[in-house]
Coordinates of N, CA and C in Angstrom, one line a residue:
M1 N 122.4 87.8 76.2 CA 122.1 89.2 76.9 C 123.1 89.9 77.2
E2 N 124.4 90.0 77.6 CA 125.2 90.2 78.3 C 125.5 91.5 76.5
H3 N 125.9 90.9 75.9 CA 126.1 91.1 74.1 C 125.2 92.9 74.2
F4 N 124.0 93.0 74.9 CA 123.1 93.7 74.5 C 123.1 95.0 75.2
W5 N 123.6 94.5 76.8 CA 123.8 95.5 77.9 C 125.3 96.4 77.3
Q6 N 126.2 95.4 77.1 CA 127.7 96.0 76.0 C 127.4 96.9 75.2
R7 N 126.4 96.8 74.4 CA 125.7 97.7 73.0 C 125.0 99.1 73.9
I8 N 124.3 98.8 74.5 CA 123.8 100.2 75.5 C 124.6 101.2 76.6
N9 N 125.7 99.9 76.6 CA 126.4 100.7 77.6 C 126.5 102.1 77.7
P10 N 127.0 102.9 76.1 CA 127.3 104.4 76.1 C 126.4 105.4 76.4
V11 N 125.1 104.2 75.9 CA 124.1 105.0 76.1 C 123.4 105.5 77.1
L12 N 123.7 104.2 78.2 CA 123.4 104.5 79.8 C 124.5 105.8 80.4
T13 N 125.2 105.4 79.9 CA 126.4 106.2 80.8 C 126.6 108.0 80.6
L14 N 125.9 107.8 79.7 CA 125.3 109.4 78.6 C 124.1 109.7 80.1
V15 N 123.0 108.8 79.8 CA 121.8 109.4 81.1 C 122.0 109.0 82.3
F16 N 123.0 108.6 82.8 CA 124.0 108.2 84.3 C 124.8 109.9 83.9
R17 N 125.0 109.9 83.6 CA 126.1 111.3 83.1 C 124.7 112.8 83.1
G18 N 123.9 112.6 82.5 CA 123.1 114.0 83.1 C 122.5 114.0 84.1
H19 N 121.9 112.5 84.7 CA 121.4 112.9 85.4 C 122.0 113.1 87.1
D20 N 123.4 112.7 87.0 CA 124.9 113.3 87.9 C 124.5 115.2 87.9
I21 N 124.2 115.6 86.5 CA 124.8 116.5 86.7 C 123.4 117.3 86.9
C22 N 122.4 117.0 86.3 CA 121.0 117.9 86.8 C 120.7 117.8 88.3
A23 N 121.2 116.1 88.9 CA 120.4 116.0 90.7 C 121.8 116.8 91.4
D24 N 123.2 117.2 90.8 CA 123.7 117.5 92.1 C 123.4 119.4 91.6
T25 N 123.1 119.8 90.3 CA 123.1 121.0 90.6 C 121.7 121.3 91.0
L26 N 121.0 120.8 90.7 CA 119.8 120.8 91.7 C 120.0 120.9 93.6
G27 N 120.5 119.7 93.9 CA 121.2 119.5 95.1 C 121.5 121.3 95.7
R28 N 122.4 121.6 94.8 CA 122.9 121.8 95.3 C 122.6 124.0 96.0
W29 N 120.8 124.1 94.9 CA 120.4 125.4 94.9 C 118.9 124.8 94.9
Y30 N 119.3 123.8 96.1 CA 117.3 123.3 96.3 C 116.6 124.5 96.8
G31 N 117.2 124.7 97.6 CA 116.9 126.1 99.0 C 116.3 126.7 98.3
S32 N 117.0 127.2 97.5 CA 116.1 128.4 96.3 C 115.7 128.1 95.3
V33 N 115.5 127.1 94.3 CA 114.4 126.1 93.2 C 113.1 126.2 94.7
K34 N 113.0 126.0 95.7 CA 111.4 126.0 95.9 C 111.2 127.4 96.6
W35 N 111.7 128.4 96.6 CA 110.9 129.6 97.2 C 111.8 130.2 95.9
G36 N 112.1 129.7 94.3 CA 112.0 130.7 93.5 C 110.1 129.7 93.3
I37 N 109.7 128.5 92.9 CA 108.7 128.0 92.5 C 107.5 128.7 93.5
L38 N 107.2 129.3 94.6 CA 106.6 129.3 95.5 C 106.6 131.1 94.2
I39 N 107.2 131.5 94.8 CA 107.3 133.0 94.0 C 107.0 133.3 92.7
A40 N 107.2 132.4 91.5 CA 106.6 132.2 90.8 C 105.1 131.9 90.8
A41 N 104.7 131.2 91.4 CA 103.2 130.9 91.9 C 103.1 132.3 92.5
H42 N 103.8 132.9 93.1 CA 102.7 134.4 93.9 C 102.4 135.1 92.7
F43 N 103.5 135.4 91.8 CA 103.7 136.4 90.7 C 102.0 135.6 89.4
T44 N 101.8 134.3 89.4 CA 100.8 134.1 88.6 C 99.7 135.0 88.9
L45 N 99.2 135.4 90.1 CA 98.7 135.6 90.3 C 97.7 137.0 89.7
L46 N 99.4 137.3 89.0 CA 98.9 139.1 88.3 C 97.8 139.0 86.7
I47 N 98.0 137.1 86.4 CA 97.2 137.3 85.2 C 96.0 137.3 85.6
L48 N 95.0 137.8 86.6 CA 94.1 138.0 87.2 C 93.8 139.3 86.8
F49 N 94.9 140.2 87.9 CA 94.8 140.9 87.8 C 94.4 142.8 86.7
V50 N 95.9 141.8 86.2 CA 96.2 142.4 84.7 C 95.5 142.6 83.8
P51 N 94.8 143.5 82.4 CA 94.1 142.9 82.0 C 95.1 142.8 81.1
E52 N 96.2 142.6 80.2 CA 97.1 142.8 79.3 C 97.4 141.4 79.6
L53 N 97.7 141.0 80.8 CA 97.8 139.5 81.0 C 97.0 138.4 80.6
A54 N 95.9 138.4 80.7 CA 94.4 137.6 79.6 C 94.7 136.8 79.0
V55 N 95.8 137.1 78.3 CA 96.0 136.0 77.4 C 96.8 135.1 77.8
F56 N 97.7 134.9 79.1 CA 97.7 134.1 79.4 C 96.8 132.8 80.7
R57 N 95.5 133.3 80.5 CA 94.7 132.2 81.2 C 94.9 131.0 80.3
K58 N 94.5 130.8 79.2 CA 94.3 129.6 78.7 C 96.0 128.6 78.8
G59 N 97.1 129.0 78.2 CA 98.3 128.6 79.1 C 98.1 128.4 80.2
A60 N 97.6 129.3 81.3 CA 98.1 128.8 82.6 C 97.0 127.2 83.1
G61 N 96.3 127.1 82.4 CA 95.6 125.7 82.6 C 96.4 124.6 81.9
E62 N 96.5 125.1 80.6 CA 97.6 123.6 80.3 C 98.6 123.4 80.9
L63 N 99.3 124.3 81.4 CA 100.3 124.2 82.5 C 99.4 124.0 83.9
A64 N 98.8 124.2 84.6 CA 98.2 123.5 85.6 C 97.9 121.6 85.2
A65 N 97.6 121.4 84.4 CA 96.9 120.4 84.1 C 98.2 119.6 83.9
N66 N 99.1 119.9 83.5 CA 100.3 119.2 82.9 C 101.2 119.3 84.1
L67 N 100.9 120.2 85.4 CA 101.9 120.0 86.1 C 101.6 118.5 87.5
L68 N 100.3 118.8 87.1 CA 99.6 117.9 88.2 C 99.5 116.4 87.4
I69 N 99.2 116.4 86.0 CA 99.6 115.2 86.0 C 101.3 114.6 86.0
A70 N 101.9 115.5 86.2 CA 104.0 115.9 86.1 C 104.3 114.7 87.9
L71 N 103.2 115.6 88.6 CA 102.8 115.5 90.1 C 102.7 113.8 90.4
L72 N 102.0 113.3 89.8 CA 101.2 112.4 90.1 C 102.0 111.1 89.9
F73 N 102.5 111.1 89.1 CA 103.4 110.4 87.5 C 104.8 110.5 88.7
L74 N 105.1 111.0 89.1 CA 106.7 110.9 89.4 C 106.5 110.0 90.8
S75 N 105.0 109.8 91.9 CA 105.5 109.5 93.0 C 105.4 107.8 92.4
P76 N 104.2 107.8 91.9 CA 105.3 106.0 91.3 C 106.4 105.3 90.7
I77 N 107.1 106.6 90.0 CA 108.2 106.5 88.9 C 109.4 106.2 90.4
A78 N 109.5 107.3 91.1 CA 110.2 107.1 91.7 C 110.1 106.3 92.6
T79 N 109.0 105.7 93.2 CA 109.8 104.4 93.8 C 109.9 103.3 93.2
I80 N 109.4 102.8 92.1 CA 109.7 101.9 91.0 C 111.5 102.0 90.6
F81 N 111.8 103.2 90.2 CA 113.2 103.8 90.0 C 114.0 104.1 90.3
R82 N 113.8 104.5 92.1 CA 114.5 105.6 93.4 C 115.9 105.8 92.6
M83 N 115.6 107.1 92.1 CA 117.0 107.6 91.4 C 117.4 109.1 92.0
R84 N 118.6 109.0 92.1 CA 118.6 110.8 93.2 C 117.7 112.1 92.9
L85 N 117.4 111.6 91.8 CA 116.8 113.4 90.8 C 115.6 113.0 91.1
L86 N 115.0 112.1 90.7 CA 113.9 111.6 90.8 C 113.4 112.1 92.7
S87 N 114.1 111.5 93.4 CA 113.7 111.8 95.0 C 114.0 113.2 95.4
L88 N 115.2 114.2 94.5 CA 115.1 115.3 95.1 C 113.2 115.9 94.3
G89 N 112.7 115.6 93.1 CA 111.8 115.8 92.7 C 110.7 115.5 93.8
M90 N 110.8 115.0 94.3 CA 109.5 114.1 95.5 C 110.1 115.3 96.5
G91 N 110.8 115.8 96.1 CA 111.4 117.1 98.4 C 110.6 118.5 97.2
L92 N 110.0 118.4 95.8 CA 109.7 119.8 95.5 C 107.9 120.2 95.0
R93 N 107.4 118.5 95.9 CA 106.3 118.6 95.2 C 105.3 119.3 95.9
R94 N 105.5 120.3 97.1 CA 104.5 120.5 97.5 C 104.7 122.0 97.2
E95 N 106.0 122.6 96.2 CA 106.4 123.7 96.3 C 105.2 123.9 94.5
I96 N 105.6 122.8 93.9 CA 104.7 122.6 92.4 C 103.5 122.5 92.6
G97 N 102.9 121.7 94.0 CA 101.1 121.7 94.1 C 101.2 122.9 94.0
I98 N 101.9 123.8 95.1 CA 101.0 125.4 95.0 C 101.1 125.9 93.3
L99 N 102.0 126.2 92.6 CA 102.1 126.0 91.3 C 100.7 125.7 90.7
M100 N 101.3 124.4 90.9 CA 100.1 123.7 90.3 C 98.6 125.0 90.7
G101 N 98.2 125.0 92.1 CA 96.7 125.4 92.2 C 96.7 126.7 91.9
Y102 N 97.6 127.0 92.0 CA 97.6 129.1 91.9 C 97.2 128.8 89.9
L103 N 97.9 128.2 89.3 CA 97.8 128.5 88.0 C 95.8 127.8 87.9
A104 N 95.6 126.5 88.0 CA 94.2 126.5 88.1 C 93.5 127.3 88.5
V105 N 93.4 128.2 89.6 CA 92.7 129.2 90.3 C 92.2 130.5 89.1
V106 N 94.0 130.9 88.7 CA 94.4 132.0 88.1 C 93.4 131.5 86.2
H107 N 93.6 130.5 85.7 CA 92.6 129.5 84.7 C 91.4 130.2 84.6
G108 N 90.6 129.2 85.7 CA 89.1 129.0 86.3 C 88.7 130.4 86.8
V109 N 89.4 130.9 87.7 CA 88.6 132.0 87.7 C 88.8 132.6 86.9
G110 N 89.9 133.1 86.4 CA 89.6 134.0 84.7 C 89.0 134.0 83.9
Y111 N 88.6 133.0 83.8 CA 87.4 132.7 82.4 C 86.2 133.2 83.0
M112 N 85.8 132.3 84.6 CA 84.5 132.6 85.1 C 84.2 134.1 85.3
T113 N 84.7 135.5 85.8 CA 85.3 136.3 86.3 C 85.6 137.4 84.8
D114 N 85.0 136.7 83.3 CA 85.4 137.7 82.6 C 83.6 137.4 82.3
P115 N 83.2 138.7 81.9 CA 81.8 138.9 81.8 C 81.2 138.2 80.3
Q116 N 81.5 137.8 79.6 CA 81.7 137.6 78.7 C 81.1 136.0 78.4
F117 N 82.3 135.9 78.6 CA 82.4 134.5 79.0 C 81.0 133.6 79.6
F118 N 81.3 134.9 81.3 CA 80.4 134.2 81.9 C 78.6 134.4 81.1
T119 N 78.5 135.3 80.3 CA 77.3 134.9 79.6 C 76.8 134.0 79.3
L120 N 78.1 133.4 78.1 CA 78.1 133.1 76.8 C 77.8 131.5 77.2
F121 N 78.6 131.0 78.8 CA 79.0 129.5 78.9 C 78.3 129.1 80.0
I122 N 78.3 130.5 81.0 CA 77.9 129.8 83.0 C 76.5 130.6 83.1
A123 N 76.6 132.3 83.0 CA 74.6 132.4 83.6 C 73.4 131.3 83.4
E124 N 73.4 131.6 81.7 CA 71.8 130.6 81.3 C 72.4 129.5 82.7
H125 N 73.2 128.5 82.5 CA 73.3 127.5 83.5 C 72.5 127.5 84.7
L126 N 72.9 128.3 85.9 CA 73.3 128.2 86.7 C 71.6 128.1 87.3
G127 N 72.2 126.6 88.3 CA 71.0 126.0 89.1 C 70.2 124.5 88.5
A128 N 69.4 124.8 88.1 CA 68.8 123.7 87.7 C 69.5 122.5 86.7
G129 N 69.8 124.4 85.5 CA 70.0 123.8 84.2 C 71.6 123.8 83.9
I130 N 71.9 123.3 85.9 CA 73.9 123.2 85.1 C 74.5 121.7 85.1
V131 N 73.8 121.1 84.3 CA 73.7 119.6 84.0 C 74.1 119.6 82.5
S132 N 73.5 121.0 81.9 CA 73.6 120.9 80.4 C 74.0 122.1 79.8
M133 N 75.4 122.3 80.9 CA 76.9 123.3 80.5 C 77.4 122.3 80.2
D134 N 78.0 123.6 78.6 CA 79.1 123.0 78.6 C 80.0 121.7 79.1
T135 N 79.9 120.0 78.4 CA 80.9 119.2 79.4 C 82.1 119.5 80.0
S136 N 83.3 120.5 79.0 CA 84.3 120.4 79.4 C 84.5 121.9 80.4
I137 N 82.9 122.7 80.1 CA 83.3 123.8 81.5 C 83.4 123.3 82.8
L138 N 82.1 122.3 82.9 CA 81.4 121.8 83.5 C 82.4 120.8 84.5
V139 N 82.5 119.9 83.9 CA 84.1 118.9 84.3 C 85.3 119.9 84.9
G140 N 85.6 121.2 84.2 CA 86.1 121.7 84.7 C 86.5 122.4 86.1
I141 N 84.9 122.6 86.0 CA 84.7 123.9 87.3 C 84.5 122.7 88.7
I142 N 84.3 121.1 88.2 CA 84.4 120.3 88.9 C 85.8 120.0 89.6
G143 N 86.8 120.4 89.0 CA 88.2 119.5 88.5 C 88.9 120.7 89.8
L144 N 88.5 122.2 89.5 CA 88.8 123.3 90.5 C 88.5 123.3 92.1
I145 N 87.4 122.9 91.8 CA 86.9 123.1 93.3 C 87.4 121.7 93.7
L146 N 87.6 120.8 93.4 CA 88.3 119.5 94.3 C 89.7 120.0 94.7
T147 N 90.4 120.7 93.7 CA 91.9 121.4 94.1 C 91.8 122.6 94.9
L148 N 91.0 123.3 94.9 CA 91.3 124.5 95.5 C 91.3 124.0 97.2
P149 N 90.7 123.2 97.7 CA 91.2 122.2 99.1 C 93.0 122.3 99.8
L150 N 93.3 121.1 98.1 CA 94.5 120.7 98.0 C 95.6 122.0 98.4
L151 N 95.1 122.9 97.5 CA 96.0 124.5 98.0 C 95.8 124.8 99.2
V152 N 94.4 125.2 99.6 CA 94.9 126.0 100.8 C 95.2 125.0 101.9
T153 N 95.2 123.5 102.4 CA 96.3 122.9 103.2 C 97.7 122.3 102.7
S154 N 98.1 122.5 101.7 CA 99.1 123.1 101.1 C 100.2 123.8 102.4
N155 N 100.5 123.4 103.6 CA 101.6 124.6 104.2 C 100.8 123.4 105.1
A156 N 102.7 123.6 105.8 CA 103.1 122.6 107.8 C 101.6 123.9 108.3
F157 N 101.5 124.3 109.1 CA 100.3 124.6 109.6 C 99.0 124.1 109.4
S158 N 98.5 123.7 108.0 CA 97.6 122.9 107.8 C 97.7 121.1 108.6
M159 N 99.1 120.8 108.1 CA 99.4 119.7 108.4 C 99.2 119.9 109.8
R160 N 99.6 120.1 110.5 CA 99.7 120.6 112.1 C 98.5 120.1 112.6
R161 N 97.2 120.9 112.1 CA 96.1 121.6 112.6 C 95.0 119.8 112.3
L162 N 95.4 119.8 111.0 CA 94.7 118.1 110.6 C 95.1 116.6 110.9
G163 N 96.3 117.1 110.9 CA 96.9 115.4 111.7 C 97.3 114.9 110.2
G164 N 98.5 114.3 110.4 CA 98.7 113.7 109.6 C 97.9 112.5 108.4
K165 N 96.9 111.7 109.4 CA 95.8 111.2 108.6 C 95.0 111.8 107.7
N166 N 94.6 112.5 108.9 CA 93.5 113.4 108.0 C 94.2 114.3 106.6
W167 N 95.2 115.1 107.1 CA 96.0 115.8 106.1 C 95.9 114.9 105.0
K168 N 96.4 113.2 104.9 CA 96.9 112.6 103.9 C 95.7 111.7 103.5
R169 N 93.9 111.8 104.0 CA 92.6 111.5 103.6 C 92.7 112.7 103.1
L170 N 92.0 113.8 103.0 CA 92.1 114.7 102.6 C 92.9 115.2 101.2
H171 N 93.8 115.1 100.6 CA 94.9 114.8 99.9 C 94.2 113.9 98.5
R172 N 93.6 113.0 98.8 CA 93.2 112.2 98.0 C 92.2 112.5 97.1
L173 N 91.7 113.8 97.4 CA 90.8 114.0 96.0 C 91.9 115.0 95.2
V174 N 93.1 114.5 94.9 CA 94.3 114.6 94.3 C 93.4 113.8 93.1
Y175 N 93.0 112.8 93.1 CA 92.8 111.7 92.3 C 91.8 111.8 91.6
P176 N 90.3 112.3 92.4 CA 90.1 112.7 91.0 C 89.6 114.1 90.7
A177 N 90.3 115.0 91.5 CA 90.6 116.2 90.7 C 91.6 115.8 89.2
F178 N 92.4 114.5 89.2 CA 93.5 114.5 87.9 C 92.0 113.4 86.8
L179 N 91.4 113.4 87.1 CA 90.7 112.4 86.7 C 89.7 112.9 85.9
F180 N 89.2 114.5 86.5 CA 87.8 115.2 86.2 C 88.8 117.1 85.1
I181 N 90.3 116.5 85.6 CA 91.3 117.8 85.1 C 91.3 116.9 83.2
V182 N 91.3 115.6 83.8 CA 91.4 114.6 82.5 C 90.5 114.7 81.3
L183 N 89.6 115.3 81.5 CA 88.3 115.4 81.0 C 88.5 116.2 80.5
H184 N 88.4 117.3 81.4 CA 88.6 119.2 80.9 C 89.2 118.7 79.1
R185 N 89.9 118.3 79.6 CA 90.9 118.3 78.3 C 90.9 117.4 77.5
F186 N 89.8 116.5 77.4 CA 89.7 115.8 76.4 C 87.8 116.5 76.1
F187 N 87.2 116.9 76.8 CA 86.2 117.3 76.0 C 86.4 118.7 75.1
Q188 N 87.9 119.6 76.1 CA 87.9 120.9 75.9 C 88.5 121.4 74.0
V189 N 89.3 119.9 73.7 CA 89.7 119.5 72.6 C 88.6 119.6 71.1
G190 N 87.5 119.3 71.5 CA 86.2 118.9 70.3 C 86.0 117.4 71.2
G191 N 86.5 116.2 72.1 CA 86.8 115.7 72.4 C 85.1 115.1 72.3
S192 N 84.9 113.6 72.1 CA 83.6 113.0 72.2 C 83.4 111.6 72.2
W193 N 82.9 111.1 73.0 CA 83.1 108.9 72.9 C 83.0 108.5 71.6
Q194 N 82.6 109.4 70.5 CA 83.0 109.0 68.9 C 83.8 109.4 68.7
E195 N 84.2 110.2 68.9 CA 86.3 110.6 68.5 C 87.3 109.5 69.0
V196 N 88.0 109.5 68.2 CA 89.2 108.2 68.6 C 90.5 109.3 69.2
G197 N 91.3 110.4 68.5 CA 92.4 110.7 69.1 C 91.8 111.0 70.9
P198 N 91.0 112.0 71.1 CA 91.1 112.5 72.6 C 91.0 111.5 73.5
F199 N 90.1 110.5 73.0 CA 89.2 109.0 74.2 C 90.5 108.5 74.0
I200 N 91.3 108.3 72.9 CA 92.6 107.3 73.0 C 93.9 108.4 74.0
E201 N 93.6 109.7 74.2 CA 94.7 110.5 75.1 C 94.5 110.3 76.3
A202 N 93.1 110.0 76.9 CA 92.5 110.3 78.0 C 93.1 108.8 78.4
G203 N 92.7 107.9 77.8 CA 92.8 106.5 78.1 C 93.7 106.4 78.0
V204 N 94.9 106.5 77.6 CA 96.5 106.2 77.8 C 96.7 106.7 79.1
L205 N 96.0 108.1 79.5 CA 97.1 108.6 80.8 C 96.6 107.7 82.1
I206 N 95.5 108.1 82.0 CA 94.7 107.4 83.4 C 95.1 105.2 82.9
G207 N 95.3 105.0 82.0 CA 96.0 103.4 81.8 C 97.6 103.5 82.4
I208 N 98.5 104.8 81.7 CA 99.8 104.5 82.5 C 99.3 104.6 84.1
Y209 N 99.1 105.6 84.1 CA 98.9 106.4 85.5 C 98.6 104.8 86.4
T210 N 97.3 104.1 86.4 CA 97.2 103.1 86.9 C 98.4 101.8 86.8
L211 N 98.6 101.3 85.8 CA 99.6 100.4 86.1 C 100.9 101.1 86.8
L212 N 101.6 102.0 86.4 CA 102.8 102.2 87.2 C 102.0 102.4 89.0
K213 N 100.7 103.4 88.9 CA 100.8 102.7 90.7 C 100.7 101.6 91.1
Y214 N 100.3 100.6 90.2 CA 100.1 99.3 90.8 C 101.5 98.8 90.7
L215 N 101.9 98.9 90.1 CA 103.9 97.8 90.2 C 104.9 98.7 91.3
A216 N 104.2 100.0 91.6 CA 105.1 100.8 92.8 C 104.5 100.2 93.8
W217 N 102.8 100.1 94.3 CA 102.4 99.4 95.2 C 102.7 97.7 95.3
K218 N 103.0 97.1 94.4 CA 103.3 95.4 94.3 C 104.7 95.4 93.5
P219 N 105.4 95.0 94.5 CA 106.9 95.4 93.9 C 106.6 93.8 93.0
T220 N 106.4 92.7 93.7 CA 107.1 91.6 92.6 C 105.6 91.2 91.4
A221 N 105.2 92.4 91.1 CA 104.4 92.6 89.7 C 106.0 92.6 88.9
W222 N 105.6 91.8 87.1 CA 106.4 91.6 86.2 C 108.3 91.3 86.8
P223 N 108.1 90.4 87.3 CA 109.6 90.4 87.8 C 110.6 90.6 86.3
W224 N 110.5 90.4 85.3 CA 111.6 90.7 84.4 C 111.6 92.6 84.1
L225 N 110.3 93.4 84.0 CA 111.1 94.7 84.5 C 111.1 94.8 85.6
R226 N 111.0 94.3 87.2 CA 112.4 94.5 87.7 C 113.2 94.6 87.4
W227 N 114.1 93.5 87.2 CA 114.5 92.7 86.7 C 116.0 93.4 85.4
I228 N 114.8 94.0 84.9 CA 115.7 95.6 84.1 C 116.1 96.4 85.0
V229 N 115.2 96.8 85.8 CA 115.3 97.8 86.7 C 117.0 97.8 87.6
G230 N 116.8 96.1 87.6 CA 117.8 96.4 89.0 C 119.1 96.3 88.4
Q231 N 119.2 95.7 86.9 CA 120.4 95.7 85.7 C 121.6 96.8 85.6
I232 N 119.7 97.5 85.1 CA 120.2 99.5 85.4 C 120.8 99.9 86.5
G233 N 120.3 99.9 87.5 CA 120.9 99.9 88.5 C 122.5 99.5 89.2
A234 N 122.7 98.3 88.8 CA 123.4 97.3 89.0 C 124.7 98.5 88.0
R235 N 124.3 98.6 86.8 CA 125.6 99.8 86.1 C 125.6 101.3 86.3
Y236 N 124.5 101.5 87.0 CA 124.5 102.7 87.8 C 125.6 102.9 88.6
A237 N 125.8 101.8 89.4 CA 126.4 102.0 90.6 C 127.6 101.0 91.0
T238 N 127.7 100.9 89.1 CA 128.7 100.4 88.4 C 129.8 101.7 87.8
Y239 N 129.3 102.6 87.7 CA 129.4 104.1 86.8 C 129.6 105.2 88.5
R240 N 128.6 105.0 89.8 CA 129.4 105.5 90.7 C 130.5 105.6 91.1
Q241 N 130.9 104.3 90.9 CA 132.2 103.4 91.3 C 133.0 103.8 90.4
A242 N 133.3 103.7 89.2 CA 134.5 104.2 88.4 C 134.5 105.7 88.5
R243 N 133.9 106.9 88.2 CA 133.5 108.1 89.4 C 134.1 108.4 89.9
G244 N 133.9 107.4 91.0 CA 134.3 108.3 92.7 C 135.9 107.4 92.3
A245 N 136.4 106.4 91.8 CA 137.5 106.4 91.5 C 138.6 106.5 90.8
H246 N 138.1 107.6 89.9 CA 138.2 108.6 88.4 C 138.6 109.8 89.8
A247 N 137.9 110.1 90.6 CA 138.1 111.8 91.3 C 138.9 111.4 91.8
I248 N 139.4 110.2 93.2 CA 140.0 109.8 94.1 C 141.9 110.1 93.2
S249 N 142.0 109.1 91.7 CA 143.0 109.0 91.1 C 143.7 110.7 90.6
H250 N 142.7 111.3 89.9 CA 142.4 113.0 89.8 C 143.5 113.8 90.8
S251 N 142.8 113.7 92.1 CA 143.3 114.3 93.1 C 144.1 113.6 93.9
D252 N 144.8 112.4 93.5 CA 146.1 112.4 93.4 C 147.5 112.9 93.1
L253 N 146.2 113.1 92.0 CA 148.2 113.7 90.8 C 148.1 114.8 91.4
K254 N 146.9 115.7 91.3 CA 147.5 117.8 92.0 C 148.4 117.2 93.0

C-alpha cells in the first residue's frame, strides 16, 4: 500500500500546491471577494429591467441551481475533508446564497412577468387548474417560493430578530428548495419518469448529497474512507512542514 501512495505522491503534491495557492489568494482578498459577490448579485437585477438582457434569464436560472447545489454539497464535504480552502468557502455561503437567490428571482420573475410566457403557460392554469400546469414550471415556482424566505433573511438583522434557533429552522427550507429545483431541471430537459437520462441525473444528485450528509453526520461510517482521508491529511501535513522548512532555509540564505 505504501508503494501506491509513493506513486501518487507527485499528483497529491500538485493538488496540495494548487490548494494552497487558491486558499492563500482567497484569504488575501477575502473581504473584497465577499463585496464583489454582493455587488454582482445586485447587478443581476438589471436582467429584469433591461429588455436587451432578457436573453440571460434562462442562464440565470441554471447558474442559480448550480450555486444552490454547490452550497449544499460544500458543507458536508468541508466537514469530511477539513481543507483550508473549503473552510474559506464555508465563510462565503451567505454571500453566495444571496447571489443564488437574486439569480433565482431574476429567472422566475423574469419569465412570469413576460406577457407571452404568462399567457401561454400560466394564465389559464391559475386557480383550481394550477395542478394541470406544466410540471417543470409548477415545481420551479414552488422552488422559487421556498427560496424567497432564505433570500430575505440572509442578513445579520434577520438573524438577531428571529434568534439563532428560529433562523436555522427557517433556513432548513433550503432542503425542499433543493429537491424542487432538481425536479425543475429534471422536467425542464424533457424528463419524465419513463426517460432514463434525466431520471439518473436527478437520482445521482440527491443520492450523492444524502450520502455526503450521512458521512459528515456519522464519522464512524465507512472506516476505509476515513482511513484514506487520514492518509491524505497526513501527507498534506508533511507537505506543509517541508514547505515551511524550505521557506526558513531560503530566508536564512538571504
